[in-house]
Short mmCIF file of C-alpha atoms and ligand atoms in Angstrom, two decimals:
data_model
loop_
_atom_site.label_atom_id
_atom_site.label_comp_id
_atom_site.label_asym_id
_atom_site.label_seq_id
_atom_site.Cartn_x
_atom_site.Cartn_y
_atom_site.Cartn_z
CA UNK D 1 0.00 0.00 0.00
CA UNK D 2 1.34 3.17 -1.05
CA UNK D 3 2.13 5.71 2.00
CA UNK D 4 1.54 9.21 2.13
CA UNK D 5 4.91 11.09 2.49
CA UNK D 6 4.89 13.43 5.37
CA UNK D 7 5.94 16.93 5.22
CA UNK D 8 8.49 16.58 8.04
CA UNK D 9 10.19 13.52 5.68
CA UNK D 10 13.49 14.73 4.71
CA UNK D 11 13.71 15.63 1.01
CA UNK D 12 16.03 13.58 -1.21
CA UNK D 13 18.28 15.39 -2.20
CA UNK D 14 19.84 17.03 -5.00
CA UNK D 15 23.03 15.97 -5.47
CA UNK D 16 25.00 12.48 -6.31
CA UNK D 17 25.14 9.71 -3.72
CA UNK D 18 28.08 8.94 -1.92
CA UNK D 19 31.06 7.67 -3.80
CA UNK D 20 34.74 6.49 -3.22
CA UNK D 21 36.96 5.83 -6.07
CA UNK D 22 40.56 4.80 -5.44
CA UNK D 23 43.65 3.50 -7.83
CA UNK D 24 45.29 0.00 -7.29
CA UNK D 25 43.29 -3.60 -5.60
CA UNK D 26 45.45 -2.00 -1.96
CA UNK D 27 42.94 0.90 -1.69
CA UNK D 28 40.05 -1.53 -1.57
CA UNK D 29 39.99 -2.37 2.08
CA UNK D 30 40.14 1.29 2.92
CA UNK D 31 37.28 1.67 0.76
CA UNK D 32 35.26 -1.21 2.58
CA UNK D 33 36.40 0.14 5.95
CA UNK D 34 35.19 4.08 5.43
CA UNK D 35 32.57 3.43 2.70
CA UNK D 36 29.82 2.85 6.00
CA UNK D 37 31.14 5.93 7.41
CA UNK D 38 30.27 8.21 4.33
CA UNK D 39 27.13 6.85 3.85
CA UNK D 40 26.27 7.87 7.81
CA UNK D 41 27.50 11.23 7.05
CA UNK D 42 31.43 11.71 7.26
CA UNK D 43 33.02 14.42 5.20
CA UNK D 44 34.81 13.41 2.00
CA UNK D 45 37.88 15.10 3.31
CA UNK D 46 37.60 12.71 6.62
CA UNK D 47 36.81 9.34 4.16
CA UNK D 48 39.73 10.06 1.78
CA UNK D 49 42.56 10.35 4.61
CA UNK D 50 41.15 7.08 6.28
CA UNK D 51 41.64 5.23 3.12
CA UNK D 52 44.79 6.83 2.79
CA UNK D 53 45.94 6.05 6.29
CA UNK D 54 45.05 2.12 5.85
CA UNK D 55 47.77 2.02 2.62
CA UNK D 56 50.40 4.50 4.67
CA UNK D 57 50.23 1.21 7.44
CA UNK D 58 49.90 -1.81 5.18
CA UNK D 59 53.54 -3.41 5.04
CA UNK D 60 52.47 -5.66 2.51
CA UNK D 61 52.33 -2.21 -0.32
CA UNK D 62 55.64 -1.42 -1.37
CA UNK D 63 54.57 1.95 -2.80
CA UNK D 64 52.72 3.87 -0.14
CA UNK D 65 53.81 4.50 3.35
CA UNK D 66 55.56 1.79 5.98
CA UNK D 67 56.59 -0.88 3.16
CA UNK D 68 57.29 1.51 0.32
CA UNK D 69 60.64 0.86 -0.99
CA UNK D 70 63.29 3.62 -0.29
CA UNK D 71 65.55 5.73 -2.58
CA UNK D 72 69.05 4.40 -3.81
CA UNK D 73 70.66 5.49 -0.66
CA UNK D 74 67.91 3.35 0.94
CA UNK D 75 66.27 5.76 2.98
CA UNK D 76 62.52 5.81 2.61
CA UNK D 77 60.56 9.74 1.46
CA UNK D 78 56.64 9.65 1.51
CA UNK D 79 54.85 12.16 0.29
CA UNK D 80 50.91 13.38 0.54
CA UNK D 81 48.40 15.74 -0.65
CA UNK D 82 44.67 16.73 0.13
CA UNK D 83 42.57 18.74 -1.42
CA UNK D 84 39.05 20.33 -1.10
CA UNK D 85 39.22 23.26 -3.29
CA UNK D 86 41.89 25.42 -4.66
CA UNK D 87 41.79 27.46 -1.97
CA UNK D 88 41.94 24.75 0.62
CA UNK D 89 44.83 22.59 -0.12
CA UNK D 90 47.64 20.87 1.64
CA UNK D 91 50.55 18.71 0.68
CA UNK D 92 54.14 17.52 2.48
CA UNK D 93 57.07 15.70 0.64
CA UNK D 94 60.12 13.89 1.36
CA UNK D 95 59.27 12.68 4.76
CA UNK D 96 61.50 10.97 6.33
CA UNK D 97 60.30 10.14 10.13
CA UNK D 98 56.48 10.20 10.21
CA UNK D 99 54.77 7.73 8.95
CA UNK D 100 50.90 8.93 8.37
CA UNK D 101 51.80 11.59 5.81
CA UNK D 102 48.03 12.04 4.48
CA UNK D 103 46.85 13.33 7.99
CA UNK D 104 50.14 15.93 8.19
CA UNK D 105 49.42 17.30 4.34
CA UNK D 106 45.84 17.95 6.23
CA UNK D 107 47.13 19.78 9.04
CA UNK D 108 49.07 22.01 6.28
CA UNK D 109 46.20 22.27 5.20
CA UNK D 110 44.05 22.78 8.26
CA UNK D 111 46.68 24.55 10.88
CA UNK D 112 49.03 26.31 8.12
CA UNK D 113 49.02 29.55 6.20
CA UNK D 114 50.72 27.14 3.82
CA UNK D 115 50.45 24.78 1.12
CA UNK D 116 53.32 22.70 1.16
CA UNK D 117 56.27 21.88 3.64
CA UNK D 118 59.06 19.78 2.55
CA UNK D 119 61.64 17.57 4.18
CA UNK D 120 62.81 18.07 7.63
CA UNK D 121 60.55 21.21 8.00
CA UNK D 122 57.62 18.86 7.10
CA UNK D 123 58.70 16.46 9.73
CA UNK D 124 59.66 19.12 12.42
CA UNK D 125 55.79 20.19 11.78
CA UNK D 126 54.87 16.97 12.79
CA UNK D 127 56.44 16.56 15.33
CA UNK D 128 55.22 20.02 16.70
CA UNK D 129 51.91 18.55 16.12
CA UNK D 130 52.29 15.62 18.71
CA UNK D 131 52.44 13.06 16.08
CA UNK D 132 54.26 10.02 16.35
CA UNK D 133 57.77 9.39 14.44
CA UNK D 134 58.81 6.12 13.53
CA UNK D 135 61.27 4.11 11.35
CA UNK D 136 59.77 3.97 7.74
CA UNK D 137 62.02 1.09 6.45
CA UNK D 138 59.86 -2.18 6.72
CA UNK D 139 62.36 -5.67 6.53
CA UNK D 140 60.83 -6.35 3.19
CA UNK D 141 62.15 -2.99 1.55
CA UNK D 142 65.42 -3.21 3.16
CA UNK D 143 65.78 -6.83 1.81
CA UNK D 144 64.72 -5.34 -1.61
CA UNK D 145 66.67 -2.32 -1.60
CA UNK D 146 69.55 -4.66 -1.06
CA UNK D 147 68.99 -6.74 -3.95
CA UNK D 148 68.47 -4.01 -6.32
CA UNK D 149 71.97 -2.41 -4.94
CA UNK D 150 73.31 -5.80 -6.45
CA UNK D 151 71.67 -5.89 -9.33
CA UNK D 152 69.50 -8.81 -8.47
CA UNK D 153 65.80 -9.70 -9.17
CA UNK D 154 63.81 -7.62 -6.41
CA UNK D 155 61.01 -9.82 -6.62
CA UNK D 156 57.99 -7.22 -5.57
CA UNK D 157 55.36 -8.63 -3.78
CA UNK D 158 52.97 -8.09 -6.80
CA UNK D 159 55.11 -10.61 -9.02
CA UNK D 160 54.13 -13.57 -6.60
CA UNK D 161 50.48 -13.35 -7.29
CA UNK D 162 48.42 -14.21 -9.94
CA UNK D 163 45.41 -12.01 -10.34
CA UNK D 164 45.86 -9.45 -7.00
CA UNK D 165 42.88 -7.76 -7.88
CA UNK D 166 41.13 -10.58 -7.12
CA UNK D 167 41.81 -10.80 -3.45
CA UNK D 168 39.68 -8.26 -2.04
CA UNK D 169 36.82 -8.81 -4.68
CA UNK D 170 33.36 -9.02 -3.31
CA UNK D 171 30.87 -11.24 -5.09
CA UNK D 172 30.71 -10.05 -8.64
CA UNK D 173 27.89 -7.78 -9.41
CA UNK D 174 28.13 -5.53 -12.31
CA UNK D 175 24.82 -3.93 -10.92
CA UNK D 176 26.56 -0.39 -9.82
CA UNK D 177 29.92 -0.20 -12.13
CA UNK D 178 29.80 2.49 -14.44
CA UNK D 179 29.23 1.59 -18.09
CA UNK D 180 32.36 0.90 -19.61
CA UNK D 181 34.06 -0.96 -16.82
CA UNK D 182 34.44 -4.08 -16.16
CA UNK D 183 35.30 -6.20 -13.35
CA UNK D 184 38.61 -6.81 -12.41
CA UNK D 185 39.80 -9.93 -13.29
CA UNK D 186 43.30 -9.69 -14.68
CA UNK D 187 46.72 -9.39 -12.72
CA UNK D 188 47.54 -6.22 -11.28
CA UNK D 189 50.78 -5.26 -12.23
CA UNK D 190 53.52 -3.36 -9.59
CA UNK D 191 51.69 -0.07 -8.04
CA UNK D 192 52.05 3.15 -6.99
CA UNK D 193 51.05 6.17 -5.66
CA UNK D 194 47.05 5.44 -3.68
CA UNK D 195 45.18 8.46 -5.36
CA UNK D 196 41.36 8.14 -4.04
CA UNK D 197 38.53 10.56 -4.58
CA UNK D 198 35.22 11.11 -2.71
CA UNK D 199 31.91 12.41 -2.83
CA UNK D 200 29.93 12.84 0.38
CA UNK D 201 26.21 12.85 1.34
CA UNK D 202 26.12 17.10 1.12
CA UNK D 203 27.92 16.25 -2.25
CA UNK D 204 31.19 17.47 -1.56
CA UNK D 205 34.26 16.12 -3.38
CA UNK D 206 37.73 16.01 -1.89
CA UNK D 207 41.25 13.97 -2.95
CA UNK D 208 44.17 12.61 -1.43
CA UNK D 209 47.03 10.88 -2.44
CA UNK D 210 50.22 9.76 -0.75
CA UNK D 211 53.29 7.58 -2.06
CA UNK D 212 56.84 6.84 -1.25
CA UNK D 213 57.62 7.25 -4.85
CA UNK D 214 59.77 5.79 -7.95
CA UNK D 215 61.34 2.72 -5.87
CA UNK D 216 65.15 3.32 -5.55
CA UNK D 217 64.55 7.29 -6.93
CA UNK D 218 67.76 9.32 -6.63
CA UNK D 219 67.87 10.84 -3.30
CA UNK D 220 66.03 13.83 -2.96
CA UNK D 221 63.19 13.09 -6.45
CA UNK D 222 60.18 14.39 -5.72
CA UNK D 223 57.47 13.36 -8.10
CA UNK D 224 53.81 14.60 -8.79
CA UNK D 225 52.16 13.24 -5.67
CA UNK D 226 52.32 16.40 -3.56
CA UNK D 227 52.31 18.80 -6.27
CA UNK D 228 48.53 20.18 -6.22
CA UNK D 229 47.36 20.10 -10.13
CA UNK D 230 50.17 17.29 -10.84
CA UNK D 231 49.07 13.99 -8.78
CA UNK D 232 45.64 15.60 -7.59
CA UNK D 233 43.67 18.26 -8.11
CA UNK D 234 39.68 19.22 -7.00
CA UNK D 235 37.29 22.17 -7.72
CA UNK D 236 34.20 21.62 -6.31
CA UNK D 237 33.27 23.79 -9.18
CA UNK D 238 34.31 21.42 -12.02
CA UNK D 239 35.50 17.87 -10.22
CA UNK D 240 38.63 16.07 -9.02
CA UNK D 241 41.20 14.25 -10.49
CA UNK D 242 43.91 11.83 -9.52
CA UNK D 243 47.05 10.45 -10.51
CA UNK D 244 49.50 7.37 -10.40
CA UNK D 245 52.62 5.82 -12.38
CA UNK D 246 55.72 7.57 -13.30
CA UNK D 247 55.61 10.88 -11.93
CA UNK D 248 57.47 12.90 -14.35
CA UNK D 249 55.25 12.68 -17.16
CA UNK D 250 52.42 13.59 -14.97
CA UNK D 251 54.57 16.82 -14.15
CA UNK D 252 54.84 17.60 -17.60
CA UNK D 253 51.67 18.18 -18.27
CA UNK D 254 50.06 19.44 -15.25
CA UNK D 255 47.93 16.18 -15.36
CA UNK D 256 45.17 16.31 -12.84
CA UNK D 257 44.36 20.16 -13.36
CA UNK D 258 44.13 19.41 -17.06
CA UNK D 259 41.72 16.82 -16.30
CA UNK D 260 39.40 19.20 -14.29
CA UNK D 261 40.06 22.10 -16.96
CA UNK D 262 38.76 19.48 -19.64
CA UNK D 263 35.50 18.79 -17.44
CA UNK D 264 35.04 22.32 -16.50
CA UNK D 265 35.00 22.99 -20.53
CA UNK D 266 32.64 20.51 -20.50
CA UNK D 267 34.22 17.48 -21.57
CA UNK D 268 33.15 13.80 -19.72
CA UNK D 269 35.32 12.27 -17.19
CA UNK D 270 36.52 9.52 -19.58
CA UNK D 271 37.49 12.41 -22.44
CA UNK D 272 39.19 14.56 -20.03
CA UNK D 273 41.56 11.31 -18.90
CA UNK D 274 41.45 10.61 -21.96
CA UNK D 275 43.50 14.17 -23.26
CA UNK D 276 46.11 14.07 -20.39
CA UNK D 277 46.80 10.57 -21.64
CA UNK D 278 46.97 11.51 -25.28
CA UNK D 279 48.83 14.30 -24.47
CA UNK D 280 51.69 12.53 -22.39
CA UNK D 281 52.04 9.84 -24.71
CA UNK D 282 52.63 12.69 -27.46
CA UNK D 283 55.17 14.52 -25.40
CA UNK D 284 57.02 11.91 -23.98
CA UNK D 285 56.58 8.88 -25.96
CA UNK D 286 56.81 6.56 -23.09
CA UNK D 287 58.68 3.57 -23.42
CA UNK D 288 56.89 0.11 -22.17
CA UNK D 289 57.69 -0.08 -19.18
CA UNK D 290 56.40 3.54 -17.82
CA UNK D 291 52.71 3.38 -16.71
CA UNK D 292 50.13 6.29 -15.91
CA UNK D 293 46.88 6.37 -14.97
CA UNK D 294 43.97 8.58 -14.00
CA UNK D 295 40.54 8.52 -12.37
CA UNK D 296 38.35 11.59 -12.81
CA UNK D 297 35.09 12.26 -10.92
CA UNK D 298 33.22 15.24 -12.32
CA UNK D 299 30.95 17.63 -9.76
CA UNK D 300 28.14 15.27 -10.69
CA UNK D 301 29.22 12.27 -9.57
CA UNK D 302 30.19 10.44 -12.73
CA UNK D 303 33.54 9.17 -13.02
CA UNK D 304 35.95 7.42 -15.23
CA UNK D 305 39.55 5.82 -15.59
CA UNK D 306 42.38 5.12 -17.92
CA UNK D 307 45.84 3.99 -18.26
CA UNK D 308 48.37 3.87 -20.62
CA UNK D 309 48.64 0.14 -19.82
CA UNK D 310 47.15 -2.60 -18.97
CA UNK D 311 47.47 -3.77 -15.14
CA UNK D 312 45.96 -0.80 -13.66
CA UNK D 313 42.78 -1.88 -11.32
CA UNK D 314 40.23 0.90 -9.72
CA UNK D 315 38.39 0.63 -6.12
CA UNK D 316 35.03 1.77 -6.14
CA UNK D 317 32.61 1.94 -3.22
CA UNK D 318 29.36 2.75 -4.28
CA UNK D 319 25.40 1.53 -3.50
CA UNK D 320 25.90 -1.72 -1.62
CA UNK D 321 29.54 -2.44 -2.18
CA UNK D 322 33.35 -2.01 -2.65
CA UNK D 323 34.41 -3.70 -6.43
CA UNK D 324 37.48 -3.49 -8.35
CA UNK D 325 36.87 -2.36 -11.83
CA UNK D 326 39.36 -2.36 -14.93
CA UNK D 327 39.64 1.40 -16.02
CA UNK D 328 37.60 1.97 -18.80
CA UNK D 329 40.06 2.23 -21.39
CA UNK D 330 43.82 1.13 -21.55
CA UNK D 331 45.46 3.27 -24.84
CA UNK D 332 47.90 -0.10 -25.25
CA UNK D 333 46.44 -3.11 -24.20
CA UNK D 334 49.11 -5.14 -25.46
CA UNK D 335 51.56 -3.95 -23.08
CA UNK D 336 52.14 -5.05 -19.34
CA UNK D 337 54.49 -3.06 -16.99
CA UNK D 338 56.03 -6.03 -14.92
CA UNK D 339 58.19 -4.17 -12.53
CA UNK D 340 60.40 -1.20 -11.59
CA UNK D 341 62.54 -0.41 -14.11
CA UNK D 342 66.59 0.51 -13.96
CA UNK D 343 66.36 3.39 -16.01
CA UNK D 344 63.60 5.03 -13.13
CA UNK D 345 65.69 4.42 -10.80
CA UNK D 346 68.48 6.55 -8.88
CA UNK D 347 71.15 3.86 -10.08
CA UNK D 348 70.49 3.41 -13.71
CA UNK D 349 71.30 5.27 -16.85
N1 LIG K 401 53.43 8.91 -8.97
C1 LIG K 401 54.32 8.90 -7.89
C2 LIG K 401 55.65 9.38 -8.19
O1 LIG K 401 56.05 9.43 -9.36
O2 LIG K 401 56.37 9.72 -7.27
#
């Protein structure tokens, strides 16, 4: 029997339901874990640090926080960004004692006149701040970094597994991934940099992103991560955008804020990854081996991904569940990026 709404009823309202989109199969249980907190009303800002801060203290991702392989001197740098809006931005790099580097690029953000504090001035901030420092070098790393200073096989924890995005799958449903995607179902090749995006229940976006960078970097690299409008970038006017792979070609072309320029002109999530992709393969001509990607989630809630190559896997919470999802398009199928390369690194030519 059909009931008579009452007056008092809250109205639905008008903007897109709550979202989380993340890169890599790691972000996943983040997005499981905070996904129940956006839909009872956190802020995006408060959901995209918590997924954040569940890679920063998973050993087992060699990318991201406690885990992430150090630089060729074997000292580990992380590096973080948040945004909300241009004007409300915060990002640290090359941290070398603090390990939850997505919370300190939001008390830039929040506490700070600033945007950005780098280094020991970053860490000296945190410490001010009564957060805890700790060693960032997990055993694995170390055992890795040592190989690689030998010129031996480093043996990443993503070459051991056969289809990773499988591991935190939930039941398959296609029922709430955008059209275009499908579910994940081939191997994930090595990661990077956790980029995740949100949308909250008073349709607010905000990013964040955090990495320890190119494994075995030359001391002192600092990629596109914590550049705001490089690895992420958000206008709640336009949409958000963020970033993983190799850093420098992201840099080149300013590749999240050209991704929100695109969908502020108007163009869909997918065509505005879409340019930035065409546009680094036609500056840099990457070579096999270098992987980007990008998710883009417009002011309206829809969203989109694509890579260069294939390998790259997207968490998405949304309606009833947390899936991983194959970006919509991969520009060269045929290639698979198996693991760092030499010539990335701080050692090779
Ligand atoms: N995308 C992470 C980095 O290049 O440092």
């Amino acid at each position: 029997m059909l009931q008579m709404q009452s007056a008092k009823e809250p109205r639905v309202p008008d903007h897109p339901p709550p979202l989380i989109v993340a890169t890599w199969s790691f972000s996943a249980r983040g997005c499981r874990k905070a996904f129940p907190d956006l839909l009872s009303g956190s802020s995006a800002l408060e959901v995209v640090c918590g997924v954040a801060r569940e890679a920063e203290a998973d050993p087992s991702v060699d990318s991201v926080g406690f885990g992430g392989l150090p630089d060729a001197t074997g000292r580990v740098t992380l590096d973080a960004a948040v945004m909300v809006a241009p004007e409300r931005c915060g990002s640290v790099c090359a941290v070398s004692r603090h390990l939850f580097v997505t919370d300190l690029a939001r008390r830039v953000m929040e506490r700070t006149s600033h945007v950005m504090l780098a280094g020991e001035g970053a860490d000296a901030f945190a410490d001010a701040m009564d957060m805890p420092s700790t060693d960032l070098l997990s055993p694995a790393a170390a055992q890795a970094w040592q190989r690689w200073r030998v010129g031996e096989p480093i043996g990443r924890p993503m070459d051991a597994g056969p289809t990773t995005g499988q591991l935190f799958a939930t039941p398959a449903s296609a029922a709430h991934a955008p059209a275009g995607f499908r579910h994940a179902t081939e191997r994930e090749t090595p990661h990077d940099t956790i980029g995740v995006l949100a949308i909250d229940r008073a349709g607010s976006l905000a990013g964040a992103c955090s990495t320890s960078g190119l494994p075995f970097k030359l001391a002192g690299r600092v990629g596109d991560s914590p550049i705001i409008g490089h690895g992420l970038y958000v206008d709640p006017e336009a949409g958000g955008a963020v970033a993983t792979g190799t850093g420098e070609m992201v840099m080149g072309v300013n590749g999240t804020f050209l991704a929100v320029e695109c969908m502020r002109r108007g163009a869909t999530p997918g065509e505005a990854v879409h340019e930035v992709l065409t546009r680094i393969e036609r500056r840099f001509r990457p070579q096999t081996h270098q992987q980007v990607a990008l998710i883009a989630l417009s002011r309206t809630g829809e969203w989109s991904a694509g890579a260069l190559r294939s390998g790259f896997i997207v968490s998405c919470a949304q309606g009833s569940g947390t899936e991983l999802l194959q970006p919509q398009f991969v520009m060269h199928p045929e290639d698979v990026v198996d693991g760092p390369h030499p010539a990335d690194a701080g050692g090779g030519s």
